[in-house]
PDB file of C-alpha atoms in Angstrom:
ATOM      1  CA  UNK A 251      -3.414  43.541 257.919  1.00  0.00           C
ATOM      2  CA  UNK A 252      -4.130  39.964 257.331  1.00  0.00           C
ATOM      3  CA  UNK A 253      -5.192  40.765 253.727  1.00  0.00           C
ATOM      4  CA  UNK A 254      -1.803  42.233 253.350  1.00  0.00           C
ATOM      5  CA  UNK A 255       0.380  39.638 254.244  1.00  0.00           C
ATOM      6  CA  UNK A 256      -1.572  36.696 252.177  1.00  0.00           C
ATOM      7  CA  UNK A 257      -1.164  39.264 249.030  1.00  0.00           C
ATOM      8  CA  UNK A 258       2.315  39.400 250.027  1.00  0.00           C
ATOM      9  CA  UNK A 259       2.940  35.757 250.367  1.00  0.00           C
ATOM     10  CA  UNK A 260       1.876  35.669 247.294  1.00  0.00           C
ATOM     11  CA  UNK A 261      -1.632  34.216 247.944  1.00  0.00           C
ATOM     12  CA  UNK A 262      -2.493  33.804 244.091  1.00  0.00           C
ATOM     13  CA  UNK A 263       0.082  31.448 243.934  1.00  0.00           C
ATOM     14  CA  UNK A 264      -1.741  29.059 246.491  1.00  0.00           C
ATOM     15  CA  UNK A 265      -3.320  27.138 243.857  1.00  0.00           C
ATOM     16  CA  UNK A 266      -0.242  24.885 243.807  1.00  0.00           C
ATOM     17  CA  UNK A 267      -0.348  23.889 246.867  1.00  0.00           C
ATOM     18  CA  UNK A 268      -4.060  23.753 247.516  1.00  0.00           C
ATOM     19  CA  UNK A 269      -4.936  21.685 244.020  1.00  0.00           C
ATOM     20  CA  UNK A 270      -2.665  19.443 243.962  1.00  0.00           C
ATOM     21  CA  UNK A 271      -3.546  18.629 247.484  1.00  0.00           C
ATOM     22  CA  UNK A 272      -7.212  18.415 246.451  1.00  0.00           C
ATOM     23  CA  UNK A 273      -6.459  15.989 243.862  1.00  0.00           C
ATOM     24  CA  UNK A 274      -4.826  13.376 246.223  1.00  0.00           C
ATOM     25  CA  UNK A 275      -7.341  14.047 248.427  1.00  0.00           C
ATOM     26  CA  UNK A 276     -10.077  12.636 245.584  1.00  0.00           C
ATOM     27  CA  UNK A 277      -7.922   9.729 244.985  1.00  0.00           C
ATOM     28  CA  UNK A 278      -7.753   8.995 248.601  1.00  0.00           C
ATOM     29  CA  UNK A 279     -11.773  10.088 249.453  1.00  0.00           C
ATOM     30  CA  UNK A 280     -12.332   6.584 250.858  1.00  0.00           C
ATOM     31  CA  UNK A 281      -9.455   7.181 253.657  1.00  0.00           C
ATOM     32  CA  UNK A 282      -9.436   9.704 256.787  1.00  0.00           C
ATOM     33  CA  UNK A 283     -10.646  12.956 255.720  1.00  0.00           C
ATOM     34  CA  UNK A 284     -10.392  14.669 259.024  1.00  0.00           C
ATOM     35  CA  UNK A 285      -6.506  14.066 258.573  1.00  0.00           C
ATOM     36  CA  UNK A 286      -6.458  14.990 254.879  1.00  0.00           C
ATOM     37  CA  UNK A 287      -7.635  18.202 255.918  1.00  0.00           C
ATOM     38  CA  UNK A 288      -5.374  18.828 258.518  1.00  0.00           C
ATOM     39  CA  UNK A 289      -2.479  18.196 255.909  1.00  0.00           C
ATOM     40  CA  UNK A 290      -3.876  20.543 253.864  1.00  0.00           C
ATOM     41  CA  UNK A 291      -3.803  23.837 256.559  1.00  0.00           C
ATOM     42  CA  UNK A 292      -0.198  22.668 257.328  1.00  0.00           C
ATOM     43  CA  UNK A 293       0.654  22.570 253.522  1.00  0.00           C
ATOM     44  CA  UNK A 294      -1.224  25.858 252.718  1.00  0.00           C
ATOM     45  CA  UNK A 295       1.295  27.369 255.878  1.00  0.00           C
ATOM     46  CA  UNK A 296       4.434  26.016 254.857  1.00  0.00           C
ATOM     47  CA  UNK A 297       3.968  27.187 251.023  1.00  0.00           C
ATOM     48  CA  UNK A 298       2.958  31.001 251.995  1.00  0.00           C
ATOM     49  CA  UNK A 299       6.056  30.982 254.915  1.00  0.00           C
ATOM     50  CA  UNK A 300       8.521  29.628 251.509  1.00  0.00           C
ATOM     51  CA  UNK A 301       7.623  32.477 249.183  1.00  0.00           C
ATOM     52  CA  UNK A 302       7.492  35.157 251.903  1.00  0.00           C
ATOM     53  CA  UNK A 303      11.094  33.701 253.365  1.00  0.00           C
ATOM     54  CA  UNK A 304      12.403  33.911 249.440  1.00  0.00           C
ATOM     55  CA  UNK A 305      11.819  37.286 249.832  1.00  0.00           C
ATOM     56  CA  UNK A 306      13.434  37.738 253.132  1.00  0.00           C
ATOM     57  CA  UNK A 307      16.568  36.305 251.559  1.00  0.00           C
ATOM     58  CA  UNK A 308      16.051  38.195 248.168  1.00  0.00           C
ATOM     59  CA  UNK A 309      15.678  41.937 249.444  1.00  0.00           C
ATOM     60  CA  UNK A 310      19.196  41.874 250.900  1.00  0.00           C
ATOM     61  CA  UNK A 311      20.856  41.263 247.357  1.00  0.00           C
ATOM     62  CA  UNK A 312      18.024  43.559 244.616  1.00  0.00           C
ATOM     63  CA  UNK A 313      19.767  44.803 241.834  1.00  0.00           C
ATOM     64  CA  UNK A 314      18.563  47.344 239.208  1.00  0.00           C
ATOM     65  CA  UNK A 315      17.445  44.775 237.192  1.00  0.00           C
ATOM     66  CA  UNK A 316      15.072  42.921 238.791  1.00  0.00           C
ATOM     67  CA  UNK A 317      11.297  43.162 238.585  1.00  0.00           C
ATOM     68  CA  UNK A 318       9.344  46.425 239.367  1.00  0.00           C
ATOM     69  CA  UNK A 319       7.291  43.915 241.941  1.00  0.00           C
ATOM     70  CA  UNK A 320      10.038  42.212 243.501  1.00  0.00           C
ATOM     71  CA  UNK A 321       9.573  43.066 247.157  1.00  0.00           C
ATOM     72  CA  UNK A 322       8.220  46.551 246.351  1.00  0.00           C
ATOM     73  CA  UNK A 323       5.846  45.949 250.053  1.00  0.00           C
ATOM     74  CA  UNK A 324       9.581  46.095 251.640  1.00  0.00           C
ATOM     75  CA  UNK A 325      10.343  48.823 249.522  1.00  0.00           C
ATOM     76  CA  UNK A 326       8.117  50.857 250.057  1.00  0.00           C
ATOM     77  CA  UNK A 327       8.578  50.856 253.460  1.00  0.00           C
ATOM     78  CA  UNK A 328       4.572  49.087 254.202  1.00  0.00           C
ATOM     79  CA  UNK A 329       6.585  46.248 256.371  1.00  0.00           C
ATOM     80  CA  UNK A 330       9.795  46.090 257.206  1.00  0.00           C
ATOM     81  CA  UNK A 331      12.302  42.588 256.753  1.00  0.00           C
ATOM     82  CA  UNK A 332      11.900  42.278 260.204  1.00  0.00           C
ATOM     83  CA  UNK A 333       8.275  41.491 260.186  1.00  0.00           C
ATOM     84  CA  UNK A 334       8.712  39.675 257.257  1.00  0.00           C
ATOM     85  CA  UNK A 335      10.702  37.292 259.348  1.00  0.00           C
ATOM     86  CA  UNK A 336       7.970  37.325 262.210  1.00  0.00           C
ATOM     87  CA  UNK A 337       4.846  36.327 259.744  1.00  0.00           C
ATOM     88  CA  UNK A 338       7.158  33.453 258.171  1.00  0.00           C
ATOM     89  CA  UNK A 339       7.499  32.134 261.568  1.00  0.00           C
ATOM     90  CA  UNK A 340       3.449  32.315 262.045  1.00  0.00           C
ATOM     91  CA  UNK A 341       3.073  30.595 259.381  1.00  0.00           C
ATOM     92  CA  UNK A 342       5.633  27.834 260.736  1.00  0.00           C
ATOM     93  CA  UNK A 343       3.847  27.913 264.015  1.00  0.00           C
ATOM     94  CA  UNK A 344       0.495  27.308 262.664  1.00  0.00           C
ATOM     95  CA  UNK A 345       1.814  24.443 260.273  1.00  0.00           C
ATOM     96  CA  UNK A 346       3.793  22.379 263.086  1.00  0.00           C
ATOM     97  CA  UNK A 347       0.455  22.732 264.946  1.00  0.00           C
ATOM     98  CA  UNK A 348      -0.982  20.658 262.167  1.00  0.00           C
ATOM     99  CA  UNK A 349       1.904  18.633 261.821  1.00  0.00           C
ATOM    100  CA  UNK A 350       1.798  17.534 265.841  1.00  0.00           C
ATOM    101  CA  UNK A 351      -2.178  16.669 265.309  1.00  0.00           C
ATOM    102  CA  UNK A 352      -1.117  14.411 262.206  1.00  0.00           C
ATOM    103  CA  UNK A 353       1.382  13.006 264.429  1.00  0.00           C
ATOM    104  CA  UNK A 354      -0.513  12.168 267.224  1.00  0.00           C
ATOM    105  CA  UNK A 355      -2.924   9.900 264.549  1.00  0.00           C
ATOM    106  CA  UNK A 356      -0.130   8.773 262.916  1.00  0.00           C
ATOM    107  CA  UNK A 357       3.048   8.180 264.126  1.00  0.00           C
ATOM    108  CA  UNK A 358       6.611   8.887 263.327  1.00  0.00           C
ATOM    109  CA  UNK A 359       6.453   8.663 259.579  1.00  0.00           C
ATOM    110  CA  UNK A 360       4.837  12.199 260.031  1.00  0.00           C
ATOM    111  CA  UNK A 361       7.987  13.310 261.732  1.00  0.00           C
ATOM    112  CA  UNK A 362      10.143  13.007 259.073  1.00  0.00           C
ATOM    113  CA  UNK A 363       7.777  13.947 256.190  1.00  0.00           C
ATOM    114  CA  UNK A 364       7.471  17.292 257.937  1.00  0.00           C
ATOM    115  CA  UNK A 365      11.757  17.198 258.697  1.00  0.00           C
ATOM    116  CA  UNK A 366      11.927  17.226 254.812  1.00  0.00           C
ATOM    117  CA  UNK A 367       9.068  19.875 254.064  1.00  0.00           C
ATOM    118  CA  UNK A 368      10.683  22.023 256.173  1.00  0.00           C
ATOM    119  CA  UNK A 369      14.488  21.534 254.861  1.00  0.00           C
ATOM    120  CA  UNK A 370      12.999  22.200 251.709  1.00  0.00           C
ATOM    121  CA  UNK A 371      11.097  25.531 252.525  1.00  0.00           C
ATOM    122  CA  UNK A 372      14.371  26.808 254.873  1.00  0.00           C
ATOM    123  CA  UNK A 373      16.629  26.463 251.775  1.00  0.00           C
ATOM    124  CA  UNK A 374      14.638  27.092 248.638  1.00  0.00           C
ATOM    125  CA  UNK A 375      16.259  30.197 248.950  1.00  0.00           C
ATOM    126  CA  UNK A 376      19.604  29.067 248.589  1.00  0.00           C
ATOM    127  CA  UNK A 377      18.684  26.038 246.129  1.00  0.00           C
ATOM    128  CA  UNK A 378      17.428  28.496 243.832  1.00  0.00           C
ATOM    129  CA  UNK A 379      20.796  30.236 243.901  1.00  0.00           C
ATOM    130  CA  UNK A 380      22.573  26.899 242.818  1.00  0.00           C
ATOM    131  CA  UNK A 381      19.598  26.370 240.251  1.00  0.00           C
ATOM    132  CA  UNK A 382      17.586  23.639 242.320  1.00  0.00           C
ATOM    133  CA  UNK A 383      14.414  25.487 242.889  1.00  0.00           C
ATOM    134  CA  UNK A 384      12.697  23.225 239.968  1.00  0.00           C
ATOM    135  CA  UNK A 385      14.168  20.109 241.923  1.00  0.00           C
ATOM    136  CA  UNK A 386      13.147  21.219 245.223  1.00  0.00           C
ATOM    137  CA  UNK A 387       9.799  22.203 243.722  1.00  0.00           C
ATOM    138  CA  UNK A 388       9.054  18.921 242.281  1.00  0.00           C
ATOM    139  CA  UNK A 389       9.745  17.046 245.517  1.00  0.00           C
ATOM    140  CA  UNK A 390       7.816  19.267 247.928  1.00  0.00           C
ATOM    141  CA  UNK A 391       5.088  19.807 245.546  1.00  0.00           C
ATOM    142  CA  UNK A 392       5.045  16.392 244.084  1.00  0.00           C
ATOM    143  CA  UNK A 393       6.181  12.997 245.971  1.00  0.00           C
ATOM    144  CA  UNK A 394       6.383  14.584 249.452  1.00  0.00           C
ATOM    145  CA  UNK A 395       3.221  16.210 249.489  1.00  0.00           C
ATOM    146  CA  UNK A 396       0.966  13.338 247.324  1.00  0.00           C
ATOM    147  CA  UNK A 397       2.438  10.642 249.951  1.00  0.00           C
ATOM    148  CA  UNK A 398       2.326  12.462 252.438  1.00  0.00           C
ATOM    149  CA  UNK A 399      -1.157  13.197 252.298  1.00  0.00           C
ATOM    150  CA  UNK A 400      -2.062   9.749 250.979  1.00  0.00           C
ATOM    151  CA  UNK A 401      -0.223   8.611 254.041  1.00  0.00           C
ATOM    152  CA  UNK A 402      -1.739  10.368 256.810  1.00  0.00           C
ATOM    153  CA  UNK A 403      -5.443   9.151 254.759  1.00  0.00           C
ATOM    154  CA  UNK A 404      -4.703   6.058 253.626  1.00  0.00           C
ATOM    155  CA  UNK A 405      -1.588   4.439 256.187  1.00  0.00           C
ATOM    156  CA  UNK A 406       0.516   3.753 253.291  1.00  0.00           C
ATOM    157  CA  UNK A 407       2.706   4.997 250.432  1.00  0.00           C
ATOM    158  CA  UNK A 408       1.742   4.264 246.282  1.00  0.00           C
ATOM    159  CA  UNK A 409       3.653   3.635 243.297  1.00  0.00           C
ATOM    160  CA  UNK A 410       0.551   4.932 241.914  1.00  0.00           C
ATOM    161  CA  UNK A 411       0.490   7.959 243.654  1.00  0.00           C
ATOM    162  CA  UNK A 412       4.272   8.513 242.942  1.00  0.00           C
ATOM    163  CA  UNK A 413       3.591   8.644 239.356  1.00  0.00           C
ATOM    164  CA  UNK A 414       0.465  10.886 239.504  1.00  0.00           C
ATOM    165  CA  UNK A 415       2.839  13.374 241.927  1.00  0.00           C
ATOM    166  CA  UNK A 416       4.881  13.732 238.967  1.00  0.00           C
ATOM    167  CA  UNK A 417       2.220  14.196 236.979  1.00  0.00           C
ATOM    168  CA  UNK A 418       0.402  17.123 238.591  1.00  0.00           C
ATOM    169  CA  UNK A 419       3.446  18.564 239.666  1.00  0.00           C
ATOM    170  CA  UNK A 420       5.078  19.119 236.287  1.00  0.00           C
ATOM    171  CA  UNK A 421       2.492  21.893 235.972  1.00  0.00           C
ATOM    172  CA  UNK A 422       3.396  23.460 239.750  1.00  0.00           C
ATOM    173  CA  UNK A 423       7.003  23.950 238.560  1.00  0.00           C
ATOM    174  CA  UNK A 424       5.680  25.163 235.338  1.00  0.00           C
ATOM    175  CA  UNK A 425       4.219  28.256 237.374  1.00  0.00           C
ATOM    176  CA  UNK A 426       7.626  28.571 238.875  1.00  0.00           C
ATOM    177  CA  UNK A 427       9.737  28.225 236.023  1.00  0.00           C
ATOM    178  CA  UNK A 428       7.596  30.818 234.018  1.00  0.00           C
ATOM    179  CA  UNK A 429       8.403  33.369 237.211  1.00  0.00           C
ATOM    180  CA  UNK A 430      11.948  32.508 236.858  1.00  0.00           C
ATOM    181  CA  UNK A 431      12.196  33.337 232.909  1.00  0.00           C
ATOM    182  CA  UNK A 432      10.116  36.465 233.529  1.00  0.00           C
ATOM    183  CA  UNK A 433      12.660  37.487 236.041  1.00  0.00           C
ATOM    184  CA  UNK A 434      15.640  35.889 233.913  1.00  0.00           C
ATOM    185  CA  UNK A 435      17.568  38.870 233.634  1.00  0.00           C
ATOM    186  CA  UNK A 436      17.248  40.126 237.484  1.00  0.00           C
ATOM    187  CA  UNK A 437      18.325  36.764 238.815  1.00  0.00           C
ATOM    188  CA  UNK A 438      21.346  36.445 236.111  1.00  0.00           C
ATOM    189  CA  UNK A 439      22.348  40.043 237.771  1.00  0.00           C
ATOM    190  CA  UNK A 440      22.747  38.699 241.222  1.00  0.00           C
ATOM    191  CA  UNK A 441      23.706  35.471 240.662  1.00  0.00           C
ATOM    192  CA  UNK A 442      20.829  33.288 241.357  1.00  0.00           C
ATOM    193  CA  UNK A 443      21.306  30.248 239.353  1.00  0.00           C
ATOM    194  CA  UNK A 444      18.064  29.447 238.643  1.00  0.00           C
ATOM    195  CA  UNK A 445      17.710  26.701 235.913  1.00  0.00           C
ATOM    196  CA  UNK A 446      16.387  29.333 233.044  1.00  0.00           C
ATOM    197  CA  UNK A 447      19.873  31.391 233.553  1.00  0.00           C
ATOM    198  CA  UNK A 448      21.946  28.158 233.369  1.00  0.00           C
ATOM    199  CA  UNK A 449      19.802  27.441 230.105  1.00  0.00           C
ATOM    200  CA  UNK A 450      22.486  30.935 228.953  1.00  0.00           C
ATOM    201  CA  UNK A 451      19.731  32.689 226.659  1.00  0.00           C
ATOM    202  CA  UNK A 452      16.868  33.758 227.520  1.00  0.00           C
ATOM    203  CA  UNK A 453      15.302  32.629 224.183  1.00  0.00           C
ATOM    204  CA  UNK A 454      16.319  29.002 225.220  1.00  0.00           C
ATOM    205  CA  UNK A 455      14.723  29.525 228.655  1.00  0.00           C
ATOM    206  CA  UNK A 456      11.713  30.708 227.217  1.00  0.00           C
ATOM    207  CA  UNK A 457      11.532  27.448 225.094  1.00  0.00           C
ATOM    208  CA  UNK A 458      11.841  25.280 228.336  1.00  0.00           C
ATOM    209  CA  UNK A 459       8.357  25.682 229.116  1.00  0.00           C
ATOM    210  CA  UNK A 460       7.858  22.924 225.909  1.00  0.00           C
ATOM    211  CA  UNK A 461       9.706  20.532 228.395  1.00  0.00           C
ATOM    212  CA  UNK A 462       8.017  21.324 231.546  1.00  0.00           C
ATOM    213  CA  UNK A 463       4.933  20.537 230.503  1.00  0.00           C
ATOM    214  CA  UNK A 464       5.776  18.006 227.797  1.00  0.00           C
ATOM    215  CA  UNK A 465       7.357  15.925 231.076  1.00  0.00           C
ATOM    216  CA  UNK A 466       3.543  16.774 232.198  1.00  0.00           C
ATOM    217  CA  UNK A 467       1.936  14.818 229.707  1.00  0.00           C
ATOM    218  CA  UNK A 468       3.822  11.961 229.703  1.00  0.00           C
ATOM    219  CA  UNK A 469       3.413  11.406 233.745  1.00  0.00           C
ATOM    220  CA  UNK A 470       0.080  11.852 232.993  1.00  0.00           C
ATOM    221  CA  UNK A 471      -0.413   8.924 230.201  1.00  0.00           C
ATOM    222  CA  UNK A 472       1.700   6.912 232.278  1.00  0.00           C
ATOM    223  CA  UNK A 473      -0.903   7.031 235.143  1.00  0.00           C
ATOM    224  CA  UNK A 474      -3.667   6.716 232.824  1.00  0.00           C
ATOM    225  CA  UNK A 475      -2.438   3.221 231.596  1.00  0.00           C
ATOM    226  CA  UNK A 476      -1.140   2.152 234.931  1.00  0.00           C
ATOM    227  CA  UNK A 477      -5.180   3.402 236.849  1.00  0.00           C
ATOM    228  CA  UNK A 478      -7.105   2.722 233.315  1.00  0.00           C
ATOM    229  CA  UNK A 479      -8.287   5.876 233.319  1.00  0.00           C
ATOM    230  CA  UNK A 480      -8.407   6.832 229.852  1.00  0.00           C
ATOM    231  CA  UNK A 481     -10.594  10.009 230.820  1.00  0.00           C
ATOM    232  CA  UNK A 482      -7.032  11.681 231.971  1.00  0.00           C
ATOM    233  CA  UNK A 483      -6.344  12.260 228.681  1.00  0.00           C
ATOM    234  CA  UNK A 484      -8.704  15.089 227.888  1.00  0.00           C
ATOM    235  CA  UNK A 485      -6.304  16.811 229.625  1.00  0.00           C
ATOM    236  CA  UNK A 486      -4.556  17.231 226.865  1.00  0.00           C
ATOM    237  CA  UNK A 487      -7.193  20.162 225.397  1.00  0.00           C
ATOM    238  CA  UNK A 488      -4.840  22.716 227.491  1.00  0.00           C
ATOM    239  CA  UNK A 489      -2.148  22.602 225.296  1.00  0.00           C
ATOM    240  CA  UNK A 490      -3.149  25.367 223.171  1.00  0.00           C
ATOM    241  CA  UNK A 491      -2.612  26.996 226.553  1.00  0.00           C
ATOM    242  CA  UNK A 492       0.382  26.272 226.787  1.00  0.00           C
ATOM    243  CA  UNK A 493       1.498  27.428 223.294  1.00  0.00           C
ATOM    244  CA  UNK A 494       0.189  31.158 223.845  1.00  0.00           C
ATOM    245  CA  UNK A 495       1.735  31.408 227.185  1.00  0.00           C
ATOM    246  CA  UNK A 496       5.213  30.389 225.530  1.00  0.00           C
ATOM    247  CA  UNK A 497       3.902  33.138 222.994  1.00  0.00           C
ATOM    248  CA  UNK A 498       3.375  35.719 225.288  1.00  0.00           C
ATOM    249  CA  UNK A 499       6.915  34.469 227.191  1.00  0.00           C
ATOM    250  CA  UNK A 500       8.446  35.339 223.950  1.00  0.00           C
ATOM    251  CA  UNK A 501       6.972  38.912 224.052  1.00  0.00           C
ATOM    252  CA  UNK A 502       8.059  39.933 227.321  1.00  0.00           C
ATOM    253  CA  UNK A 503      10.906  41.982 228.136  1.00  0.00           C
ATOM    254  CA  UNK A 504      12.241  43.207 231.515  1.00  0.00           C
ATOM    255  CA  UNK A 505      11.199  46.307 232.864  1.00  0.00           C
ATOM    256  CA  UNK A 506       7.777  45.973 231.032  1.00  0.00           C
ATOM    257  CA  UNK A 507       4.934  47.397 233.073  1.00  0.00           C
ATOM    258  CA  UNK A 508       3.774  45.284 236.467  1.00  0.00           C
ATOM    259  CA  UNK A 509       0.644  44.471 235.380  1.00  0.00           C
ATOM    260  CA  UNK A 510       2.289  42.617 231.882  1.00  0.00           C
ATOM    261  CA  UNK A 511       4.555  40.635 234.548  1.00  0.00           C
ATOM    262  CA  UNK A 512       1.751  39.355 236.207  1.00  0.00           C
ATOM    263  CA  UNK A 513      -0.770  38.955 233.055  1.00  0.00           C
ATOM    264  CA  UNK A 514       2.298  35.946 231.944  1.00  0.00           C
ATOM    265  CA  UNK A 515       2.132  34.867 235.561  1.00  0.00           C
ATOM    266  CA  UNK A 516      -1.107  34.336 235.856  1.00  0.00           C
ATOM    267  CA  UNK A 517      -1.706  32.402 232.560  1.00  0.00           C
ATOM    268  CA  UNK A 518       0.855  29.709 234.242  1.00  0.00           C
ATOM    269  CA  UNK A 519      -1.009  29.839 237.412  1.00  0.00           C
ATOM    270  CA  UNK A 520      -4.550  28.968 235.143  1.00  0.00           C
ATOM    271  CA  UNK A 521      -2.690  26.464 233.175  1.00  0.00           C
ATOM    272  CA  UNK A 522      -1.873  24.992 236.506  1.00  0.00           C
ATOM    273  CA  UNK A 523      -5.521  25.229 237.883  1.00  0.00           C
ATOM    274  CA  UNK A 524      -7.283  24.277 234.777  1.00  0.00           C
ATOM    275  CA  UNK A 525      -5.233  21.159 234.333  1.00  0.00           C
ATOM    276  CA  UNK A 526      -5.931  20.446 238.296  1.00  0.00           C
ATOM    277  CA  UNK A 527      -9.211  20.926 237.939  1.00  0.00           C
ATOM    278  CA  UNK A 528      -9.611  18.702 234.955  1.00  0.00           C
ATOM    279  CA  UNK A 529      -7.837  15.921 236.787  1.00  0.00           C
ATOM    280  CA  UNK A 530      -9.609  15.647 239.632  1.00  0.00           C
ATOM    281  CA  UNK A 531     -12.542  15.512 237.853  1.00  0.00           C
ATOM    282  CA  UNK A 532     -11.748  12.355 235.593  1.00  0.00           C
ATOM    283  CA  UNK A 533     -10.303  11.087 238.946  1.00  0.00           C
ATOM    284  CA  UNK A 534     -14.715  11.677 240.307  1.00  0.00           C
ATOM    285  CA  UNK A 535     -15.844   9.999 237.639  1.00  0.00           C
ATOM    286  CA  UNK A 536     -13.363   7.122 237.641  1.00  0.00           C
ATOM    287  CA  UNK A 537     -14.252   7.168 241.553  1.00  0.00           C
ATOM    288  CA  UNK A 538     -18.075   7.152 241.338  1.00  0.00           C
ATOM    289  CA  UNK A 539     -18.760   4.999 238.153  1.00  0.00           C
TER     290      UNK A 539
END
């Protein structure tokens, strides 16, 4: 049962959350790890109650044209919306739990990082409708989370950290915009507003991923000149990556099987992990030498 509700939260998505955590955590290794990991369990919460809550809001409005995949747990009668609602308030139990400990070490601040987290995560539904998810993506996954964890390690905020949030998250809301152009014409059908249908072709959406990631890149030099960390750079190796995923974008077309839905999904979610991975390594070596 437990298995089946982290698939269904979309547990290979996780990486977002759980990387980009681990690189802040790196940068601030010489702060209060006990707390950085207690960030991390409440992060890791709030991101499986979002996507699970998306689809608590989504099922009520499927179309014809919407992925195979969308919600098929739901309909296929495994859970009901019901308990969907119940697990997304587990997970909101378990990550105030971790949010009261963090308070209790370190003060208010806490308070309203978590008021803000949890706004965001209520509403990404709706935001997505109105074609904000990539804003509300990049400030949960980005300054809110890098600050906030720096915070509860460190007892203060950095420019320095702003700019690597940006950075790293460039490549979480590539993962999401990919999922939104693979679902382009399901969400067009029902109104979501996501920013690929505003883009108006599909085509055009598809060629969005060359500013996702290109925003990426230039984060990431920025932080390299501002840390002197010229290692950050090799970084830059993925982009061949990046030019078969758009590649593969290009090939898609709604309706295809599930498993070609997720094969594109997946190469954003490695794109995401690779580059992660990559950058919290340079940030080791920059740390230890």
């Amino acid at each position: 049962m437990i298995w089946f509700w982290l698939k269904n939260s979309r547990l290979f998505s996780l990486p977002m959350s759980v990387l980009s955590w681990l690189v802040i955590f790196i940068y601030s290794f010489d702060g209060n790890l006990i707390n950085g990991l207690a960030a991390l369990i409440g992060i890791a919460c709030v991101h499986m109650a979002t996507n699970l809550f998306d689809d608590y809001v989504d099922y009520k409005c499927l179309t014809d044209n919407c992925q195979k995949c969308k919600c098929l747990y739901i309909k296929e009668g495994k859970a009901t919306i019901e308990d969907v609602l119940r697990v997304v308030i587990v997970y909101f139990i378990i990550a105030s739990l971790a949010g009261l400990f963090l308070f209790l070490r370190c003060g208010f601040t806490i308070v309203w990082l978590a008021i803000i987290g949890a706004f965001i995560s209520l509403f990404y539904a709706k935001f997505s409708k109105k074609g904000l998810s990539e804003v509300a993506v990049t400030i949960a996954f980005g300054p809110l989370l890098f600050e906030g964890v720096h915070f509860v390690m460190k007892g203060y905020f950095s420019f320095e950290v702003f700019v690597m949030s940006l950075a790293v998250v460039m490549f979480t809301v590539g993962l999401m915009y990919v999922h939104t152009v693979l679902d382009y014409e399901g969400d067009f059908a029902t109104g979501k507003r996501t920013l690929a249908c505003r883009l108006g072709s599909k085509n055009k959406a598809t060629s969005g991923v060359f500013i996702v990631y290109g925003l990426g890149y230039i984060f990431t030099s920025v932080f390299a000149i501002l840390t002197n960390n010229y290692l950050l750079f090799t970084t830059f190796i993925l982009i061949p990556l990046i030019i078969d995923l758009y590649k593969s974008l290009k090939n898609f077309k709604c309706g295809d099987e599930i498993s070609e839905f997720y094969k594109r999904l997946l190469k954003a979610r490695n794109l995401m992990v690779f580059y992660s991975l990559l950058f919290c390594l340079c940030l080791f070596l920059k740390f230890i030498f």
